[in-house]
Tab-separated table of C-alpha atoms in Angstrom:
chain	number	residue	atom	x	y	z
A	1	MET	CA	-7.877	-59.071	12.724
A	2	ASP	CA	-4.287	-59.873	13.801
A	3	ASP	CA	-4.290	-63.193	11.911
A	4	SER	CA	-6.006	-61.783	8.839
A	5	PRO	CA	-4.183	-61.652	5.499
A	6	ARG	CA	-3.047	-58.126	4.641
A	7	VAL	CA	-4.233	-57.744	1.073
A	8	ALA	CA	-3.424	-54.617	-0.904
A	9	LEU	CA	-6.335	-52.253	-1.480
A	10	ARG	CA	-5.711	-52.295	-5.238
A	11	THR	CA	-6.175	-56.080	-5.164
A	12	VAL	CA	-9.439	-55.726	-3.297
A	13	LEU	CA	-10.604	-53.091	-5.777
A	14	LYS	CA	-9.617	-55.270	-8.732
A	15	GLU	CA	-11.022	-58.599	-7.512
A	16	TRP	CA	-14.281	-57.311	-6.009
A	17	GLY	CA	-14.777	-55.063	-9.002
A	18	ARG	CA	-14.370	-58.076	-11.307
A	19	ILE	CA	-17.101	-59.981	-9.395
A	20	GLY	CA	-19.312	-56.865	-9.564
A	21	CYS	CA	-18.928	-56.853	-13.350
A	22	ILE	CA	-19.536	-60.549	-14.018
A	23	GLY	CA	-21.900	-61.406	-11.166
A	24	PHE	CA	-24.949	-62.227	-13.252
A	25	GLY	CA	-27.456	-64.647	-11.725
A	26	GLY	CA	-28.072	-63.240	-8.221
A	27	PRO	CA	-26.871	-64.534	-4.827
A	28	PRO	CA	-25.957	-68.066	-5.850
A	29	ALA	CA	-23.548	-66.760	-8.466
A	30	HIS	CA	-22.123	-64.141	-6.116
A	31	ILE	CA	-21.450	-66.717	-3.390
A	32	ALA	CA	-19.818	-69.078	-5.845
A	33	LEU	CA	-17.553	-66.314	-7.205
A	34	LEU	CA	-16.572	-65.111	-3.729
A	35	ARG	CA	-15.805	-68.676	-2.620
A	36	GLN	CA	-13.736	-69.284	-5.716
A	37	LEU	CA	-11.728	-66.116	-5.050
A	38	CYS	CA	-11.297	-66.152	-1.270
A	39	VAL	CA	-11.167	-69.895	-0.505
A	40	GLU	CA	-10.040	-71.780	-3.610
A	41	ARG	CA	-7.813	-69.401	-5.567
A	42	ARG	CA	-6.283	-66.998	-2.978
A	43	GLN	CA	-6.877	-69.079	0.172
A	44	TRP	CA	-7.561	-66.000	2.258
A	45	LEU	CA	-10.307	-67.801	4.162
A	46	ASP	CA	-10.786	-71.513	4.883
A	47	ASP	CA	-13.919	-73.505	4.077
A	48	THR	CA	-15.322	-73.347	7.581
A	49	GLU	CA	-14.947	-69.622	8.013
A	50	PHE	CA	-16.525	-68.938	4.634
A	51	GLU	CA	-19.544	-71.183	5.274
A	52	ASP	CA	-20.011	-69.579	8.730
A	53	ALA	CA	-19.903	-66.158	7.057
A	54	VAL	CA	-22.604	-67.220	4.596
A	55	ALA	CA	-24.776	-68.511	7.438
A	56	ALA	CA	-24.285	-65.322	9.515
A	57	CYS	CA	-25.089	-63.047	6.611
A	58	ASN	CA	-28.293	-65.001	6.024
A	59	LEU	CA	-29.310	-64.225	9.590
A	60	LEU	CA	-29.096	-60.472	8.913
A	61	PRO	CA	-31.768	-58.347	7.237
A	62	GLY	CA	-30.677	-56.972	3.928
A	63	PRO	CA	-29.098	-58.407	0.770
A	64	ALA	CA	-27.057	-61.391	2.048
A	65	SER	CA	-24.686	-61.757	-0.910
A	66	THR	CA	-23.753	-58.062	-0.714
A	67	GLN	CA	-23.081	-58.425	3.002
A	68	LEU	CA	-20.928	-61.491	2.265
A	69	ALA	CA	-18.902	-59.512	-0.278
A	70	ILE	CA	-18.372	-56.762	2.273
A	71	PHE	CA	-17.458	-59.279	5.020
A	72	CYS	CA	-14.882	-61.022	2.850
A	73	ALA	CA	-13.282	-57.688	1.989
A	74	TRP	CA	-13.320	-56.754	5.723
A	75	ARG	CA	-11.689	-60.095	6.560
A	76	VAL	CA	-8.753	-59.527	4.216
A	77	ARG	CA	-8.206	-55.749	4.581
A	78	GLY	CA	-10.190	-54.453	7.573
A	79	ARG	CA	-12.708	-51.630	7.531
A	80	VAL	CA	-11.097	-49.736	4.658
A	81	GLY	CA	-11.084	-52.931	2.619
A	82	ALA	CA	-14.762	-53.497	3.434
A	83	LEU	CA	-15.653	-50.043	2.107
A	84	VAL	CA	-13.511	-50.436	-1.018
A	85	GLY	CA	-14.582	-53.991	-1.738
A	86	GLY	CA	-18.268	-53.320	-1.110
A	87	ALA	CA	-18.227	-50.289	-3.380
A	88	ALA	CA	-16.369	-52.171	-6.074
A	89	PHE	CA	-18.944	-54.993	-5.920
A	90	ILE	CA	-21.957	-52.620	-6.090
A	91	LEU	CA	-20.954	-49.841	-8.456
A	92	PRO	CA	-20.622	-51.734	-11.813
A	93	GLY	CA	-24.188	-53.003	-11.599
A	94	LEU	CA	-25.400	-49.590	-10.429
A	95	ALA	CA	-23.893	-47.893	-13.461
A	96	VAL	CA	-25.435	-50.423	-15.824
A	97	ILE	CA	-28.878	-50.355	-14.257
A	98	LEU	CA	-29.033	-46.550	-14.249
A	99	ALA	CA	-28.033	-46.439	-17.918
A	100	LEU	CA	-30.787	-48.968	-18.724
A	101	ALA	CA	-33.280	-47.042	-16.589
A	102	ALA	CA	-32.623	-43.939	-18.649
A	103	LEU	CA	-33.404	-45.955	-21.754
A	104	PHE	CA	-36.467	-47.916	-20.519
A	105	LEU	CA	-38.066	-45.141	-18.495
A	106	ALA	CA	-37.756	-42.425	-21.112
A	107	GLY	CA	-40.964	-40.508	-21.712
A	108	ASP	CA	-41.254	-41.824	-25.267
A	109	PRO	CA	-38.883	-44.827	-25.662
A	110	PRO	CA	-38.399	-46.495	-29.055
A	111	ARG	CA	-41.058	-49.099	-29.731
A	112	TRP	CA	-38.550	-51.966	-29.580
A	113	VAL	CA	-37.366	-50.834	-26.149
A	114	ALA	CA	-40.940	-50.705	-24.881
A	115	GLY	CA	-41.488	-54.189	-26.278
A	116	ALA	CA	-38.356	-55.560	-24.615
A	117	GLY	CA	-39.473	-54.138	-21.276
A	118	ALA	CA	-42.985	-55.530	-21.661
A	119	GLY	CA	-41.658	-58.982	-22.533
A	120	ALA	CA	-39.071	-59.208	-19.781
A	121	GLY	CA	-41.513	-57.691	-17.289
A	122	ALA	CA	-44.060	-60.373	-18.128
A	123	ALA	CA	-41.662	-63.091	-16.937
A	124	VAL	CA	-40.728	-61.607	-13.517
A	125	ALA	CA	-43.690	-63.148	-11.705
A	126	ALA	CA	-42.333	-66.580	-12.641
A	127	VAL	CA	-38.901	-65.487	-11.420
A	128	ALA	CA	-40.430	-64.585	-8.048
A	129	VAL	CA	-42.077	-68.045	-7.782
A	130	GLN	CA	-38.725	-69.685	-8.677
A	131	ALA	CA	-36.941	-67.617	-6.009
A	132	GLY	CA	-39.438	-68.476	-3.323
A	133	THR	CA	-39.652	-72.211	-4.113
A	134	SER	CA	-35.824	-72.496	-4.144
A	135	LEU	CA	-35.682	-71.168	-0.558
A	136	ALA	CA	-38.595	-73.237	0.838
A	137	PRO	CA	-37.071	-76.721	1.072
A	138	ALA	CA	-34.165	-75.809	3.443
A	139	SER	CA	-36.515	-73.689	5.579
A	140	TRP	CA	-39.028	-76.544	5.731
A	141	ARG	CA	-36.309	-78.975	6.837
A	142	ARG	CA	-35.291	-76.689	9.713
A	143	ALA	CA	-38.930	-76.456	10.787
A	144	ALA	CA	-39.290	-80.229	10.663
A	145	GLN	CA	-36.234	-80.666	12.820
A	146	SER	CA	-37.563	-78.288	15.464
A	147	GLY	CA	-41.117	-79.640	15.358
A	148	SER	CA	-42.652	-76.377	14.180
A	149	ARG	CA	-44.058	-77.438	10.815
A	150	VAL	CA	-47.572	-76.160	11.529
A	151	ARG	CA	-46.260	-72.728	12.579
A	152	TRP	CA	-43.986	-72.702	9.475
A	153	ALA	CA	-46.999	-73.193	7.238
A	154	LEU	CA	-48.894	-70.417	9.067
A	155	TYR	CA	-45.984	-68.033	8.723
A	156	LEU	CA	-45.619	-68.833	5.025
A	157	THR	CA	-49.340	-68.245	4.453
A	158	ALA	CA	-49.217	-64.969	6.404
A	159	GLY	CA	-46.358	-63.767	4.215
A	160	ILE	CA	-48.197	-64.656	0.978
A	161	VAL	CA	-51.395	-62.906	2.054
A	162	ALA	CA	-49.579	-59.849	3.440
A	163	ALA	CA	-47.443	-59.405	0.277
A	164	ALA	CA	-50.513	-59.609	-1.919
A	165	THR	CA	-52.680	-57.273	0.159
A	166	LEU	CA	-50.854	-55.090	2.667
A	167	GLY	CA	-48.088	-53.442	0.628
A	168	PRO	CA	-45.909	-51.274	2.916
A	169	TRP	CA	-47.303	-52.915	6.061
A	170	LEU	CA	-45.734	-56.275	5.080
A	171	VAL	CA	-42.805	-55.553	7.359
A	172	LEU	CA	-45.045	-55.646	10.430
A	173	VAL	CA	-46.165	-59.170	9.446
A	174	LEU	CA	-42.559	-60.300	9.048
A	175	LEU	CA	-41.587	-58.909	12.446
A	176	ALA	CA	-44.720	-60.321	14.103
A	177	CYS	CA	-43.984	-63.792	12.763
A	178	GLY	CA	-40.445	-63.600	14.146
A	179	ALA	CA	-41.705	-62.394	17.533
A	180	VAL	CA	-44.308	-65.153	17.731
A	181	GLU	CA	-41.664	-67.809	17.073
A	182	VAL	CA	-39.408	-66.375	19.783
A	183	VAL	CA	-42.255	-66.769	22.236
A	184	ALA	CA	-43.248	-70.172	20.860
A	185	GLN	CA	-39.737	-71.550	21.362
A	186	ARG	CA	-39.796	-70.294	24.941
A	187	VAL	CA	-36.389	-68.745	24.746
A	188	ARG	CA	-35.106	-66.730	27.656
A	189	PRO	CA	-36.550	-63.258	27.957
A	190	GLY	CA	-34.568	-60.761	26.047
A	191	ARG	CA	-34.687	-58.252	23.237
A	192	VAL	CA	-35.973	-59.448	19.943
A	193	PRO	CA	-33.556	-58.271	17.244
A	194	GLN	CA	-34.452	-54.829	16.055
A	195	VAL	CA	-34.357	-53.699	12.460
A	196	PRO	CA	-32.482	-50.388	12.292
A	197	ALA	CA	-34.803	-47.430	11.929
A	198	LEU	CA	-37.744	-49.795	11.724
A	199	LEU	CA	-40.664	-47.408	11.920
A	200	ALA	CA	-38.882	-44.271	13.023
A	201	GLY	CA	-39.126	-42.828	9.534
A	202	ALA	CA	-42.703	-43.732	8.842
A	203	GLY	CA	-43.689	-40.108	8.783
A	204	LEU	CA	-40.856	-38.863	6.571
A	205	GLY	CA	-42.040	-36.388	4.017
A	206	GLY	CA	-41.398	-32.868	2.923
A	207	GLY	CA	-39.732	-33.635	-0.341
A	208	VAL	CA	-39.121	-36.321	-2.938
A	209	LEU	CA	-35.541	-36.976	-1.753
A	210	LEU	CA	-36.688	-37.756	1.781
A	211	SER	CA	-39.337	-40.052	0.352
A	212	ILE	CA	-36.747	-41.830	-1.834
A	213	ALA	CA	-34.467	-42.194	1.190
A	214	TRP	CA	-37.274	-43.754	3.279
A	215	VAL	CA	-38.253	-46.211	0.564
A	216	ALA	CA	-34.625	-47.180	0.041
A	217	LEU	CA	-34.016	-47.627	3.771
A	218	LYS	CA	-36.901	-50.079	3.978
A	219	VAL	CA	-35.499	-51.953	1.005
A	220	GLY	CA	-31.969	-52.172	2.435
A	221	ALA	CA	-32.916	-53.034	6.003
A	222	LEU	CA	-35.885	-55.292	5.578
A	223	SER	CA	-35.129	-57.704	2.746
A	224	TYR	CA	-35.126	-60.929	4.737
A	225	GLY	CA	-34.732	-63.999	2.538
A	226	GLY	CA	-33.715	-62.340	-0.722
A	227	GLY	CA	-34.298	-59.337	-2.922
A	228	PHE	CA	-37.805	-60.308	-4.034
A	229	VAL	CA	-39.213	-59.937	-0.527
A	230	ILE	CA	-39.023	-56.151	-0.919
A	231	ILE	CA	-40.994	-56.077	-4.194
A	232	PRO	CA	-44.350	-55.454	-2.433
A	233	LEU	CA	-42.774	-52.696	-0.346
A	234	MET	CA	-41.300	-50.978	-3.360
A	235	ARG	CA	-44.392	-51.362	-5.524
A	236	ALA	CA	-46.708	-49.977	-2.881
A	237	ASP	CA	-44.554	-46.835	-2.552
A	238	ALA	CA	-43.358	-46.349	-6.136
A	239	VAL	CA	-46.639	-47.127	-7.937
A	240	GLU	CA	-49.525	-46.627	-5.541
A	241	HIS	CA	-48.429	-44.065	-2.945
A	242	TYR	CA	-45.963	-41.710	-4.669
A	243	HIS	CA	-46.968	-42.482	-8.312
A	244	TRP	CA	-43.392	-42.275	-9.491
A	245	MET	CA	-43.930	-45.227	-11.914
A	246	SER	CA	-46.676	-47.093	-13.697
A	247	ASP	CA	-47.118	-50.824	-13.139
A	248	ALA	CA	-45.494	-51.524	-16.508
A	249	GLN	CA	-42.487	-49.416	-15.603
A	250	PHE	CA	-42.173	-51.153	-12.250
A	251	LEU	CA	-42.130	-54.514	-14.035
A	252	ASN	CA	-39.300	-53.154	-16.156
A	253	ALA	CA	-37.423	-52.129	-13.001
A	254	VAL	CA	-37.706	-55.601	-11.505
A	255	ALA	CA	-36.561	-57.207	-14.746
A	256	LEU	CA	-33.575	-54.836	-14.981
A	257	GLY	CA	-32.575	-55.795	-11.435
A	258	GLN	CA	-32.441	-59.436	-12.578
A	259	ILE	CA	-30.504	-59.103	-15.817
A	260	THR	CA	-27.792	-56.746	-14.590
A	261	PRO	CA	-24.733	-57.894	-12.588
A	262	GLY	CA	-24.536	-57.386	-8.870
A	263	PRO	CA	-27.263	-57.489	-6.180
A	264	VAL	CA	-30.947	-57.614	-7.051
A	265	VAL	CA	-31.577	-54.835	-4.556
A	266	GLN	CA	-30.228	-52.513	-7.285
A	267	THR	CA	-33.849	-52.418	-8.467
A	268	VAL	CA	-34.358	-49.616	-5.970
A	269	ALA	CA	-32.000	-47.432	-8.039
A	270	VAL	CA	-34.507	-47.609	-10.923
A	271	VAL	CA	-37.244	-46.480	-8.561
A	272	GLY	CA	-35.069	-43.619	-7.409
A	273	TYR	CA	-34.332	-42.677	-11.029
A	274	ALA	CA	-38.039	-42.644	-11.871
A	275	ALA	CA	-38.625	-40.270	-8.936
A	276	ALA	CA	-35.725	-37.833	-9.327
A	277	GLY	CA	-33.417	-38.798	-12.199
A	278	ILE	CA	-29.784	-39.807	-11.725
A	279	GLY	CA	-29.546	-38.082	-8.369
A	280	GLY	CA	-32.522	-40.002	-7.089
A	281	GLY	CA	-31.059	-43.301	-8.344
A	282	LEU	CA	-27.727	-42.678	-6.669
A	283	LEU	CA	-29.401	-41.607	-3.440
A	284	ALA	CA	-31.626	-44.693	-3.394
A	285	SER	CA	-28.674	-47.022	-3.935
A	286	ALA	CA	-26.531	-45.306	-1.262
A	287	VAL	CA	-29.266	-45.493	1.369
A	288	ALA	CA	-30.324	-49.037	0.493
A	289	PHE	CA	-26.818	-50.446	0.901
A	290	SER	CA	-25.893	-48.413	4.013
A	291	PRO	CA	-27.352	-50.955	6.457
A	292	SER	CA	-25.294	-53.710	4.897
A	293	PHE	CA	-22.046	-51.753	5.384
A	294	ALA	CA	-23.114	-50.840	8.927
A	295	PHE	CA	-23.891	-54.436	9.892
A	296	ILE	CA	-20.472	-55.638	8.752
A	297	LEU	CA	-18.344	-52.726	9.933
A	298	LEU	CA	-19.937	-52.716	13.373
A	299	GLY	CA	-20.737	-56.347	13.885
A	300	ALA	CA	-18.589	-58.667	11.776
A	301	HIS	CA	-16.371	-59.554	14.773
A	302	ARG	CA	-19.507	-60.743	16.600
A	303	PHE	CA	-20.693	-63.164	13.886
A	304	ASP	CA	-19.879	-66.228	16.009
A	305	ARG	CA	-22.092	-64.962	18.842
A	306	LEU	CA	-24.820	-63.982	16.381
A	307	ARG	CA	-25.076	-67.485	14.979
A	308	ALA	CA	-25.104	-69.023	18.488
A	309	ASP	CA	-27.799	-66.652	19.857
A	310	GLU	CA	-30.995	-68.690	20.290
A	311	ARG	CA	-33.142	-65.567	20.229
A	312	VAL	CA	-31.771	-64.541	16.851
A	313	ARG	CA	-32.267	-68.018	15.393
A	314	ALA	CA	-35.785	-68.235	16.789
A	315	PHE	CA	-36.706	-64.870	15.318
A	316	LEU	CA	-35.461	-65.952	11.900
A	317	ASP	CA	-37.332	-69.232	12.241
A	318	GLY	CA	-40.509	-67.192	12.202
A	319	ALA	CA	-39.536	-64.288	9.929
A	320	GLY	CA	-37.818	-66.554	7.389
A	321	PRO	CA	-40.906	-68.545	6.307
A	322	ALA	CA	-42.952	-65.336	6.243
A	323	ALA	CA	-40.298	-63.797	3.990
A	324	ILE	CA	-40.508	-66.793	1.641
A	325	GLY	CA	-44.273	-66.358	1.604
A	326	ALA	CA	-43.810	-62.645	0.794
A	327	ILE	CA	-41.624	-63.573	-2.152
A	328	LEU	CA	-44.311	-65.954	-3.469
A	329	GLY	CA	-47.002	-63.364	-2.726
A	330	SER	CA	-45.119	-60.770	-4.765
A	331	ALA	CA	-45.762	-62.964	-7.819
A	332	ILE	CA	-49.499	-62.250	-7.444
A	333	LEU	CA	-48.852	-58.492	-7.630
A	334	LEU	CA	-46.460	-58.840	-10.538
A	335	ALA	CA	-48.795	-61.032	-12.548
A	336	GLY	CA	-51.700	-58.726	-11.768
A	337	ALA	CA	-49.838	-55.835	-13.419
A	338	LEU	CA	-49.861	-57.541	-16.808
A	339	THR	CA	-52.363	-56.094	-19.270
A	340	ARG	CA	-51.873	-57.840	-22.687
A	341	PRO	CA	-52.809	-61.427	-23.542
A	342	TRP	CA	-49.443	-62.163	-25.089
A	343	GLN	CA	-47.748	-61.206	-21.809
A	344	PHE	CA	-49.623	-63.980	-20.015
A	345	ALA	CA	-48.389	-66.401	-22.635
A	346	VAL	CA	-44.828	-65.210	-21.996
A	347	LEU	CA	-45.373	-65.638	-18.263
A	348	ALA	CA	-46.594	-69.209	-18.748
A	349	ALA	CA	-43.606	-70.080	-20.939
A	350	ALA	CA	-41.209	-68.510	-18.439
A	351	ALA	CA	-42.802	-70.541	-15.586
A	352	VAL	CA	-42.244	-73.764	-17.500
A	353	LEU	CA	-38.623	-72.880	-18.298
A	354	LEU	CA	-37.751	-71.764	-14.788
A	355	LEU	CA	-39.637	-74.337	-12.652
A	356	PRO	CA	-39.838	-77.850	-14.230
A	357	LEU	CA	-37.008	-77.261	-16.785
A	358	ARG	CA	-34.777	-75.300	-14.333
A	359	ARG	CA	-33.345	-72.890	-16.858
A	360	GLY	CA	-31.340	-69.831	-15.764
A	361	VAL	CA	-33.083	-66.595	-14.838
A	362	VAL	CA	-30.978	-64.327	-17.041
A	363	PRO	CA	-31.449	-66.296	-20.280
A	364	VAL	CA	-35.171	-66.619	-19.631
A	365	LEU	CA	-35.595	-62.871	-19.064
A	366	LEU	CA	-33.547	-62.031	-22.158
A	367	GLY	CA	-35.603	-64.487	-24.182
A	368	ALA	CA	-38.840	-62.936	-22.890
A	369	GLY	CA	-37.491	-59.503	-23.779
A	370	ALA	CA	-36.677	-60.732	-27.289
A	371	VAL	CA	-40.224	-61.985	-27.710
A	372	GLY	CA	-41.489	-58.531	-26.693
A	373	VAL	CA	-39.219	-56.889	-29.270
A	374	VAL	CA	-40.609	-59.146	-32.045
A	375	ILE	CA	-44.188	-58.390	-31.025
A	376	ALA	CA	-43.532	-54.661	-30.841
A	377	LEU	CA	-41.824	-54.551	-34.270
A	378	ALA	CA	-44.723	-56.580	-35.715
A	379	GLY	CA	-47.167	-53.930	-34.525
A	380	GLY	CA	-48.596	-55.905	-31.616
A	381	PRO	CA	-50.245	-54.161	-28.617
A	382	LEU	CA	-47.953	-52.936	-25.826
A	383	PRO	CA	-48.815	-51.964	-22.235
A	384	THR	CA	-49.588	-48.285	-21.738
């Protein structure tokens, strides 16, 4: 850190808070805004260091763009800067999504609100497909270069099937694919990277707050490949196991995570709110983002070695395609939660807009929500 720029904490708070407020559009938007700030405008980092940081964060489990925001703040102001910058990046979106959760998850919301949620929720399966297909080409090219295209296809298929059928056990499939690839590449014997607290908390219970914390920890520590990979994990717990939410409410939560600024992982705050109100939402968010802070505060100075470690790269060569498959498989669950014919029409329109026409996620979700409002105000049927 001796050659790092010494940026004032108030500057970190202001700049990272600004990105947290305007960061609509998910990881691509966050990365672009961070690059604009740290490389182009302020020149705190050079191009090479920034690109290396992006690559290293993508090797870590958890929300990569959040970890990149924390890393950049660490780079310019040390550990205190990482804490301040990370919090400033996360908190604006958290405040917005909790306010919207209070509106959309009310016991008897206004009809137009229920319609907006049903419309936006109908489109999220298409968003999941778009997220998965956008990640697949680069992953496929890496597999082609290493001669592992058949294994890549098998890992992708395993992720799709596991996401659609296994729910909370999806993580075991992701880890197994990573372990298989480590063996397949015949790297030197060593420890396969461990996910913090992987299964240690599997038996947590004894209260709703402990349950929320366990669900949030899985979300924060296991989201390889993007926020959508944790949709099957969250749905299995929030809808099927703990019954905190209905399928329709869960679709609302996923949609809210897409249309609010900041990281998509904020969806877990809506799950926490459904379980235990504002306190549950704050707890879920704090636990979900703790691994990201820990990875950067404890390991940012080792990023060069992380990228060069053949075992880490081999593990991600297996877990990465499985994670993409899990994102695509989550679309099956999300589409299966729809109950009204008009919602399937909205889903089809959203798929056309997002995939062949390449429209932005936020406008498509807002448009789908507007369709739901019109149908609700016209007296059309809404999900129960």
